[in-house]
Coordinates of C-alpha atoms and ligand atoms in Angstrom, one line a residue:
X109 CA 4.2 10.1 -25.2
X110 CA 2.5 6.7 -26.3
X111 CA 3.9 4.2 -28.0
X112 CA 2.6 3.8 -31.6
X113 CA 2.4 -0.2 -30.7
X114 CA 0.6 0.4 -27.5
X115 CA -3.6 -0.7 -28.2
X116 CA -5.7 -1.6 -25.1
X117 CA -6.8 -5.1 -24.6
X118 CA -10.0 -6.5 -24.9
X119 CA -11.0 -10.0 -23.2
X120 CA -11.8 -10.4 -27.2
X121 CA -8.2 -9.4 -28.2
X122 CA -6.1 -10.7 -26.0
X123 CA -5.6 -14.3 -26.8
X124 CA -5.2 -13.0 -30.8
X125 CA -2.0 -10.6 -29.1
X126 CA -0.6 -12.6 -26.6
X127 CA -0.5 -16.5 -27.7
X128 CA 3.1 -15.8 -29.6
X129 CA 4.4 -15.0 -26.5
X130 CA 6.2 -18.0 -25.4
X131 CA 5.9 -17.1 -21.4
X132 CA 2.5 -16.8 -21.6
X133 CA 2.0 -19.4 -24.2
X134 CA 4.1 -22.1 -22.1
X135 CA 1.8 -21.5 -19.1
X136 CA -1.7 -20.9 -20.6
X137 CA -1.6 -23.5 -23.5
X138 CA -0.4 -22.9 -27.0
X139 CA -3.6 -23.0 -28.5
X140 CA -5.6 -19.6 -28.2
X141 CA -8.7 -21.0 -29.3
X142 CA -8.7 -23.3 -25.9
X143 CA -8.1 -20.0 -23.7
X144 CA -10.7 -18.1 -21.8
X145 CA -10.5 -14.5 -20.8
X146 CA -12.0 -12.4 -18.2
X147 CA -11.8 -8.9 -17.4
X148 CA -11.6 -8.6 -13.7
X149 CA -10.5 -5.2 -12.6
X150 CA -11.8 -3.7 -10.0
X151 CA -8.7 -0.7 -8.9
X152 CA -9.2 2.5 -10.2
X153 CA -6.6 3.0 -12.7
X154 CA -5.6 -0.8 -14.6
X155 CA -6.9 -3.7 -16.8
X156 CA -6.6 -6.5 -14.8
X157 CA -7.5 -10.0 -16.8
X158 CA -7.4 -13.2 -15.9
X159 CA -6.6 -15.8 -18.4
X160 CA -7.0 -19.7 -18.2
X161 CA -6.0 -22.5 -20.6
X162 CA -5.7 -26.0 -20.7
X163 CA -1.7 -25.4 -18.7
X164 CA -3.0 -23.0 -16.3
X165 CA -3.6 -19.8 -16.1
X166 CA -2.2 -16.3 -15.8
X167 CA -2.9 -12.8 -14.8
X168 CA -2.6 -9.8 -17.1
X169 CA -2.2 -6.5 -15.8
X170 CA -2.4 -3.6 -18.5
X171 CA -2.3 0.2 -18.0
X172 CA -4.6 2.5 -19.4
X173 CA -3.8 5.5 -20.2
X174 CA -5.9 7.6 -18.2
X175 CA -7.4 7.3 -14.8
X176 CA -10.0 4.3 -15.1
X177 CA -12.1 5.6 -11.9
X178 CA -12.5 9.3 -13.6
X179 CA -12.3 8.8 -17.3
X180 CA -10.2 9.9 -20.4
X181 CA -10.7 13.2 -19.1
X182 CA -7.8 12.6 -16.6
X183 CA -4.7 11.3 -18.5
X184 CA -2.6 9.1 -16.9
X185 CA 1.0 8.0 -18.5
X186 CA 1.5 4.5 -19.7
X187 CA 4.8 4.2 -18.2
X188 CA 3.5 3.5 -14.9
X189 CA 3.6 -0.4 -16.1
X190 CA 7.5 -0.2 -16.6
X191 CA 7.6 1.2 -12.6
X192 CA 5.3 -1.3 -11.5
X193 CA 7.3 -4.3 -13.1
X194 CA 10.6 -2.6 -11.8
X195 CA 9.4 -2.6 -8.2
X196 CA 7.6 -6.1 -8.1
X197 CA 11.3 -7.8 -9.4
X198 CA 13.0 -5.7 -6.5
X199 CA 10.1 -6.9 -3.7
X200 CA 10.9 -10.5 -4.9
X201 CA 14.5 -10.3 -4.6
X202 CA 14.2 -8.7 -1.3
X203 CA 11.4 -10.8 0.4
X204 CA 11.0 -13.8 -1.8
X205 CA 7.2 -15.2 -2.3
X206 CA 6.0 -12.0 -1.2
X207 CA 4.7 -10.9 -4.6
X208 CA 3.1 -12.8 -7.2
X209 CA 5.7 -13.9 -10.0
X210 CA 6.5 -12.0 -12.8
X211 CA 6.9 -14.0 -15.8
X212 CA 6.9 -11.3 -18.7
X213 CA 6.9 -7.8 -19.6
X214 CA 6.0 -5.8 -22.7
X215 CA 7.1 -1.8 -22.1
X216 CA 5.0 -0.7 -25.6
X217 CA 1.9 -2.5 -24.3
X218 CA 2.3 -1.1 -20.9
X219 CA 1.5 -5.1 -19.5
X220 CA 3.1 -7.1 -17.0
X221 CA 2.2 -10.8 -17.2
X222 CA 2.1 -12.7 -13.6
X223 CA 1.1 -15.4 -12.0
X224 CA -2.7 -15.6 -10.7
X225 CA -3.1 -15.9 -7.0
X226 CA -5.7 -18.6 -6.2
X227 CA -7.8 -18.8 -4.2
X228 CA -6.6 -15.6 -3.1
X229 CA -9.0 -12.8 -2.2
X230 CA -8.8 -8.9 -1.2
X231 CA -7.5 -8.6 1.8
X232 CA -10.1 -5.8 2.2
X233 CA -13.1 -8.0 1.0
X234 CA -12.0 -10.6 4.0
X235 CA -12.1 -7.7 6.5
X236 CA -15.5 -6.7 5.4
X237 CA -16.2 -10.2 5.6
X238 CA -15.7 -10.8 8.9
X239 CA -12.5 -13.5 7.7
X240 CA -9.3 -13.7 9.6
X241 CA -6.1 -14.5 8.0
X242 CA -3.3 -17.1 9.9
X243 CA 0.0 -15.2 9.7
X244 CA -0.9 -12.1 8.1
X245 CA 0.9 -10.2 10.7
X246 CA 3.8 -11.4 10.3
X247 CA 4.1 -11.4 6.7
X248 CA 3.1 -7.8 6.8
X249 CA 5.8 -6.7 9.0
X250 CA 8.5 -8.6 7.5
X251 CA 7.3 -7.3 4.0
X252 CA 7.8 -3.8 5.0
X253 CA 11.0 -4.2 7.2
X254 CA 13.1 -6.6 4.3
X255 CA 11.7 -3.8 1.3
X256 CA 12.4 -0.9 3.4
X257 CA 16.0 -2.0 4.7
X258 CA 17.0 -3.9 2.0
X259 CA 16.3 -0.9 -0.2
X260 CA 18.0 1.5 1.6
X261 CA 21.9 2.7 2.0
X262 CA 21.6 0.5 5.4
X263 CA 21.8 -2.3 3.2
X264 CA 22.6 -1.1 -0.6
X265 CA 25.7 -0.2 -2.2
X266 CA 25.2 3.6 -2.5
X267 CA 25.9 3.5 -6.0
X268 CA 23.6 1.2 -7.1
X269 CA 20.7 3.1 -4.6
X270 CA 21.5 6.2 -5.9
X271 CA 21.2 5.2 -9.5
X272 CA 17.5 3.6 -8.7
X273 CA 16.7 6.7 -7.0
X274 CA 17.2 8.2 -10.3
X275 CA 15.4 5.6 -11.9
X276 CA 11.7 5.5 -9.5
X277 CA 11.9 9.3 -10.2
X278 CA 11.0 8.8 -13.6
X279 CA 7.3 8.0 -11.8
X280 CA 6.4 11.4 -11.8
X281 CA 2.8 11.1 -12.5
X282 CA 2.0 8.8 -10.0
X283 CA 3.2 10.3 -7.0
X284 CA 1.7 13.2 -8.0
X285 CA -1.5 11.8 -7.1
X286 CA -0.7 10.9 -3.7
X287 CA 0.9 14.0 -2.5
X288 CA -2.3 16.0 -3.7
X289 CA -5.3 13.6 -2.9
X290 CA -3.5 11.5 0.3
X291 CA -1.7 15.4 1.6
X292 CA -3.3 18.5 0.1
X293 CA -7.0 17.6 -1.0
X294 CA -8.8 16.3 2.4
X295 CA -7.7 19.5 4.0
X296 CA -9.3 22.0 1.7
X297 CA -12.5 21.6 -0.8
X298 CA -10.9 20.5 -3.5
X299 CA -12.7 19.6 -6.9
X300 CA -12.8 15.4 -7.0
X301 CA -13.3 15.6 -2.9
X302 CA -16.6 14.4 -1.5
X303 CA -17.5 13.2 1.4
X304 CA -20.9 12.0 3.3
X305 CA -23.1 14.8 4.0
X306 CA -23.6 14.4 7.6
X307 CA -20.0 15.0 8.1
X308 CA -20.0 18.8 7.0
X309 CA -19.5 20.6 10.5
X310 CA -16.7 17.8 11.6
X311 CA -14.6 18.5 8.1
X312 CA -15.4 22.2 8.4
X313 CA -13.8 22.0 11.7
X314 CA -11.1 20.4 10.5
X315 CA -10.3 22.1 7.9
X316 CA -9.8 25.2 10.0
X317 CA -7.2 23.7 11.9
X318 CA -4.1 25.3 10.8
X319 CA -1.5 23.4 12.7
X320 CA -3.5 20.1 11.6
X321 CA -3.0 21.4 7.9
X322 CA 0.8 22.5 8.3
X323 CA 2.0 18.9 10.5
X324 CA 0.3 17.3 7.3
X325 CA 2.2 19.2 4.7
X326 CA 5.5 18.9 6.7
X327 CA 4.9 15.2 6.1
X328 CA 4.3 15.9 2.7
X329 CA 7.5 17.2 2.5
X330 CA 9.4 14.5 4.1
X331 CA 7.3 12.1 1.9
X332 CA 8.2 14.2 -1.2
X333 CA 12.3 15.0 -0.7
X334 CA 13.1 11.8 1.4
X335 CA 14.8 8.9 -0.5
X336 CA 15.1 6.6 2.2
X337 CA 13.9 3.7 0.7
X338 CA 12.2 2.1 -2.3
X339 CA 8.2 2.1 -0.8
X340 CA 5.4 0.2 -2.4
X341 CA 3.5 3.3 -2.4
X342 CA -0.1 1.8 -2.3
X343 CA 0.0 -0.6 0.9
X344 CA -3.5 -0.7 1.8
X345 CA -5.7 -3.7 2.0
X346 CA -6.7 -3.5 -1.3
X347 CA -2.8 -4.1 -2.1
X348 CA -3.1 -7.8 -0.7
X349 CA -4.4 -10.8 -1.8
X350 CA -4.8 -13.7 1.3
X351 CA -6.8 -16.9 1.1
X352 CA -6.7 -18.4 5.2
X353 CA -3.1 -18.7 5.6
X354 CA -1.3 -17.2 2.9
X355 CA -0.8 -13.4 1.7
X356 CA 0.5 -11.9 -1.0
X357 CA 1.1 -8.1 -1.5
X358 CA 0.7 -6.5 -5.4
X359 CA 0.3 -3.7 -7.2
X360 CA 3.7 -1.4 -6.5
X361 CA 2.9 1.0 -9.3
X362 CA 2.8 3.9 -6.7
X363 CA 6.4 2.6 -6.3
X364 CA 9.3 5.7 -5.6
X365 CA 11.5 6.4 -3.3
X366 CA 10.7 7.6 0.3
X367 CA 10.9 7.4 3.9
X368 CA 10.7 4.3 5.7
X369 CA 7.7 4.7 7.8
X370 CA 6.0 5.4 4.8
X371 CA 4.4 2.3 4.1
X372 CA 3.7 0.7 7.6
X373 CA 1.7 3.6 8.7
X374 CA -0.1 3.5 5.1
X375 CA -1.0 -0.1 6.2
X376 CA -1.7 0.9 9.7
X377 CA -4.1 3.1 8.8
X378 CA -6.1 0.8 6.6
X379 CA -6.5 -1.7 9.5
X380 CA -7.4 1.0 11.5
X381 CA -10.5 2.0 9.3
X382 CA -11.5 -1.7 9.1
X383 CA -11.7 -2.0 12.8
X384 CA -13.8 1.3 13.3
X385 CA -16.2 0.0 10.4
X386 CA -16.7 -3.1 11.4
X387 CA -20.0 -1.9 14.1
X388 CA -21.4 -1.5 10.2
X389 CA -20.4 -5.0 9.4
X390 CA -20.4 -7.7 11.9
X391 CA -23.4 -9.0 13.9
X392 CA -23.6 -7.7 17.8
X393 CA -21.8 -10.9 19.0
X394 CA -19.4 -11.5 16.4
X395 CA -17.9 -7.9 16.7
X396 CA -15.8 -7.8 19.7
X397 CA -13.8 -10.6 19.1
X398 CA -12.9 -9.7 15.1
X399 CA -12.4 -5.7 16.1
X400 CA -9.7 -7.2 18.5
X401 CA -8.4 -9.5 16.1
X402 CA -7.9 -6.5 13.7
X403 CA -6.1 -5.1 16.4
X404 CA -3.7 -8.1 16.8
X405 CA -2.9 -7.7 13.6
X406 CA -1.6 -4.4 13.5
X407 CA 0.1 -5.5 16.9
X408 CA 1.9 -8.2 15.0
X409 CA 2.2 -6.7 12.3
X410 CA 4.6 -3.6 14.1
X411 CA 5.9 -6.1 16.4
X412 CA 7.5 -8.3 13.5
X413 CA 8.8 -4.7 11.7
X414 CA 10.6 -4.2 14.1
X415 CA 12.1 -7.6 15.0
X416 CA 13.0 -7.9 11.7
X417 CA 14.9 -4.3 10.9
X418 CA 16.7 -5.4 14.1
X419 CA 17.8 -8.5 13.1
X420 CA 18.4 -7.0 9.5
X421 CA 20.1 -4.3 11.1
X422 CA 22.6 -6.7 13.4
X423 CA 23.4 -9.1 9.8
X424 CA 22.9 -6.8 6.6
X425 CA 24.6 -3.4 7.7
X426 CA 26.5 -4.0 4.6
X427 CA 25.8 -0.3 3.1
X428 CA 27.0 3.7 3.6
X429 CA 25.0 4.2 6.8
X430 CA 25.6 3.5 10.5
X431 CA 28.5 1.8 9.6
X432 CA 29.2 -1.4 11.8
X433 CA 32.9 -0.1 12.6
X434 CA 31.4 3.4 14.8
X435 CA 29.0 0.9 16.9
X436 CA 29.7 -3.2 17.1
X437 CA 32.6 -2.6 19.5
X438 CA 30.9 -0.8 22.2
X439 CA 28.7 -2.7 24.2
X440 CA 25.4 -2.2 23.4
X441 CA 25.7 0.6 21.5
X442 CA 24.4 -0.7 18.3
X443 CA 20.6 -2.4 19.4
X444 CA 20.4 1.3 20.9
X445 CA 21.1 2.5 17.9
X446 CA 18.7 0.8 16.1
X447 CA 16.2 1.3 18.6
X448 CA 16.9 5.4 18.1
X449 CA 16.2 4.8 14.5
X450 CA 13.0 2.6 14.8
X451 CA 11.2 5.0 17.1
X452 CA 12.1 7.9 14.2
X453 CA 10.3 5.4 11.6
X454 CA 7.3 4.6 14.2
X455 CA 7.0 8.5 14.3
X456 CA 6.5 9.1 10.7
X457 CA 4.6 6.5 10.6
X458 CA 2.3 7.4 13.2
X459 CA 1.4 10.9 11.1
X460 CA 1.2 8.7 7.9
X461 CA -1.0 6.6 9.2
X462 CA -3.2 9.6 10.9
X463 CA -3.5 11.5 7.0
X464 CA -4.5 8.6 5.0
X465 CA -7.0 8.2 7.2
X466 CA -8.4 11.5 6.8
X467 CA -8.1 11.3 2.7
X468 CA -9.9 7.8 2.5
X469 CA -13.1 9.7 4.2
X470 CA -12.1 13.4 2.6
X471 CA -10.5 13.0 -0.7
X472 CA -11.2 11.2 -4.0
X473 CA -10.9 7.7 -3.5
X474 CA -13.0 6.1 -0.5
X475 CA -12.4 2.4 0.9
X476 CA -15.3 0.1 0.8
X477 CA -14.8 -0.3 4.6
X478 CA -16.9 3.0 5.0
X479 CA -18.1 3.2 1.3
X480 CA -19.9 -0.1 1.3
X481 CA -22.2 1.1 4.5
X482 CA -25.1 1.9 2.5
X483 CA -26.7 3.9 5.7
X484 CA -25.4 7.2 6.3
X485 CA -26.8 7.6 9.7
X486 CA -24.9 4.7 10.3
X487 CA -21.8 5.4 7.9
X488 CA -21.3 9.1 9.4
X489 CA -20.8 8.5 12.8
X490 CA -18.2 5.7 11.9
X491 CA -16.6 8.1 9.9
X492 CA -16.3 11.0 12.2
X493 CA -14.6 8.7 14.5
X494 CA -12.0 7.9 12.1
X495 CA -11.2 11.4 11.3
X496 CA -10.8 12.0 15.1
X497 CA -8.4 9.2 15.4
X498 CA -6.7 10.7 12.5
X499 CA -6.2 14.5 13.9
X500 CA -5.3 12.8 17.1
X501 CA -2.3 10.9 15.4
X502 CA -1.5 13.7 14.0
X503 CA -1.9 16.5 16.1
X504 CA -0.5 14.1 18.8
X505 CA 1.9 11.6 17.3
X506 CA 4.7 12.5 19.9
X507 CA 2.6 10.9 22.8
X508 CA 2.4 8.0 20.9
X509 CA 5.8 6.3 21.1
X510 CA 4.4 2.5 20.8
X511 CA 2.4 0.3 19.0
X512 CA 0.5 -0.5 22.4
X513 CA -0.1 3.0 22.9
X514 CA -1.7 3.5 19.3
X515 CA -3.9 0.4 19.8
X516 CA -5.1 2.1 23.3
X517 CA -6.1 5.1 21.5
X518 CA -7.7 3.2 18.9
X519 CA -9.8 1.8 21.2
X520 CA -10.8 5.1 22.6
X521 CA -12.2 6.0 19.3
X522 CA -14.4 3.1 19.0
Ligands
ADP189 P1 -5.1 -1.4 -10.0 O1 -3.7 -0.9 -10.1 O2 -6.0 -0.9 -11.1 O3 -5.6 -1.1 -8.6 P2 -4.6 -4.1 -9.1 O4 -3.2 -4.6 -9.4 O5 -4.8 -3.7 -7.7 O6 -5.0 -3.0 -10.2 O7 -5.5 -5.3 -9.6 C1 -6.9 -5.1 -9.6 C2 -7.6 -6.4 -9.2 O8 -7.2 -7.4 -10.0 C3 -7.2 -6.8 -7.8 O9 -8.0 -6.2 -6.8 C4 -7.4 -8.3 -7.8 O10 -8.8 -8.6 -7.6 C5 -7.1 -8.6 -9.2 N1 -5.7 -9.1 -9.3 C6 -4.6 -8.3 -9.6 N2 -3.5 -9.0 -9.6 C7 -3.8 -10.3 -9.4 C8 -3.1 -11.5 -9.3 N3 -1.7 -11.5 -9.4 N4 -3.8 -12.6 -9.0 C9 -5.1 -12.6 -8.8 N5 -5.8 -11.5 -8.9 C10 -5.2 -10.3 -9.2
MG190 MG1 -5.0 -1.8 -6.8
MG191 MG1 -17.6 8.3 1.9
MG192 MG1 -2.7 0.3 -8.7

């Protein structure tokens, strides 16, 4: 149920709504007259504006309440916002600067106000692009190892993890979405699918693969009961903002609890569809070298995951599980430990990572990577390839027990 106060911003509006509130008034300007503001939204559910004064400027992010890609005919609840802002204060406090700043919150408008990234840009635009990104690596994999221990009873009191569990599962709507268009929908025709036409014997075959279908819904499961940790949700590429040297990672609203694998192979699977597209986007001499730049990325970026857990693991162990007591006083009992536990993650990561790249090709909602490859003759192909890597994740994520084996296959497939 909305809020009677709730009204959706217009670029027109805003300034009239928003200059009485001092956060945004003390960054902006304090004259409303002097501020100019743009709609810039381009995800499929949000209002996204950016607004710029004589003091600076400021991003705000409303919800809508329905799904903006579909229309009003697919209702959406407002209270995604109050998840969204929830998440993005937990990210900060567990990997500081890794999320743009949060400087106010209004629950009845459904609008977070944050600080604008500048000259930031898509991460998924720079792929496209051809654009590489110093550092982005690691920043990645320490994003997703600090959120995914720090937010779980490796690190949290249980108490206090047990009571956000209770909280994030208030985001009912939202996961919804992903455990029917990222699990369910790519593996049978269901109503919003579509997919390019030249694919229709390679997803018919597919979608007759019963073991494919179940290994998919027992992650669906595990993605569904599991309240490891507090995951982002929504970590594609389209989920961070870099300029050269500098990344940022936003939009948690997908934010609930789950298992930790969840977002790295999420991730993992988006790089893995921008190095199969790239034949579509880069010139014949450029493409070698950015395709196995891609690939360094994903290298780094599952290299520093699991430095980091590790050396979270040997100085943060301050919650219920593993207890240091069972393990520190046997020689190296504990890094073995950890190592057990990591190569669990890797696995559910693997089949994460194989899925979402079957529902960005299958389900609803596409990724410019393949979308923006205006050619089918040349989109299809490229696309049946990245379904094949998928199933072979999988169908076969047991045989792949390291990142260097992933990146081998992945070159297979190219
Ligand atoms: P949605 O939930 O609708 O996908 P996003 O949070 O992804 O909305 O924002 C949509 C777009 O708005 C982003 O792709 C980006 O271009 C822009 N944007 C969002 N947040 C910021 C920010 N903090 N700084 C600069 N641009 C932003
Ligand atoms: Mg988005
Ligand atoms: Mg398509
Ligand atoms: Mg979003």
């Amino acid at each position: 149920s909305q809020d009677a106060r709730y009204s959706p911003l217009t670029a027109e509006t805003l300034a009239a709504q928003l200059s009485q509130v001092a956060a945004v008034a003390d960054r902006v300007g304090s004259d409303p007259d002097k501020w100019s503001v743009k709609e810039v939204g381009d995800g499929n559910l949000n209002l996204v504006f950016i607004v710029e004064g004589p003091k600076g400027s400021v991003i705000v992010k409303q919800a809508l309440p329905y799904v903006r890609l579909v229309g009003d005919s697919w209702p959406l609840p407002l209270y995604r916002a109050f998840f969204e802002y929830h998440a993005l204060i937990r990210e900060a406090d567990r990997d500081p600067g890794a999320v743009p700043e949060v400087f106010h919150f209004d629950e009845a408008q459904a609008l977070i106000v944050m600080e604008f990234l500048s000259p930031h840009k898509i991460l998924r635009r720079k792929l496209i692009d051809g654009e590489k990104v110093e550092g982005l690596g690691a920043f990645l994999g320490r994003f997703c190892a600090r959120t995914a221990f720090r937010g779980s009873e490796l690190s949290m009191k249980s108490a206090d993890k047990k009571q956000d569990v209770a909280l994030f599962a208030g985001n009912v709507a939202i996961p919804a979405i992903t455990e029917a268009l990222v699990f369910t929908d790519p593996y049978f025709n269901a109503q919003m699918n579509h997919h390019t036409a030249e694919l229709d014997p390679v997803v018919a075959e597919l979608r007759k693969n019963v073991k494919l279908k179940s290994r998919a819904q027992r992650m669906l499961m595990k993605f569904a009961s599991n309240t490891e940790t507090m995951v982002h949700g929504d970590l594609h590429s389209g989920s961070i903002m870099s300029t050269a040297t500098e990344s940022r990672v936003i939009d948690p609203e997908f934010v609930q609890y789950g298992p930790l694998g969840f977002d790295i192979g999420m991730l993992t699977a988006n790089f893995l569809m921008a190095y199969l597209s790239q034949p579509a986007h880069r010139s014949a001499e450029a493409l070698e070298d950015y395709q196995e730049w891609i690939l360094s990325v994903i290298e780094e970026t599952l290299a520093t995951f699991d430095e980091e857990f590790l050396r979270l693991w040997k100085s943060e162990r301050t919650g219920m599980l593993y207890p240091a007591s069972l393990f520190e006083d046997q020689d190296q009992s504990s890094e073995e430990t950890c190592a057990e536990l990591l190569a669990g993650i890797w696995q559910d990561a693997v089949a994460f990572c194989g899925i979402e790249m079957h529902r960005r090709t299958l389900s609803l909602a596409h990724n410019a990577d393949f979308e923006t490859i205006e050619n089918t003759a040349i989109r299809a192909p490229l696309e049946a390839r990245n379904l094949a890597l998928g199933t072979e994740l999988i169908l076969n994520t047991g045989a792949i027990r390291t990142p260097r084996a992933l990146l081998e296959i992945a070159r297979q497939f190219n």
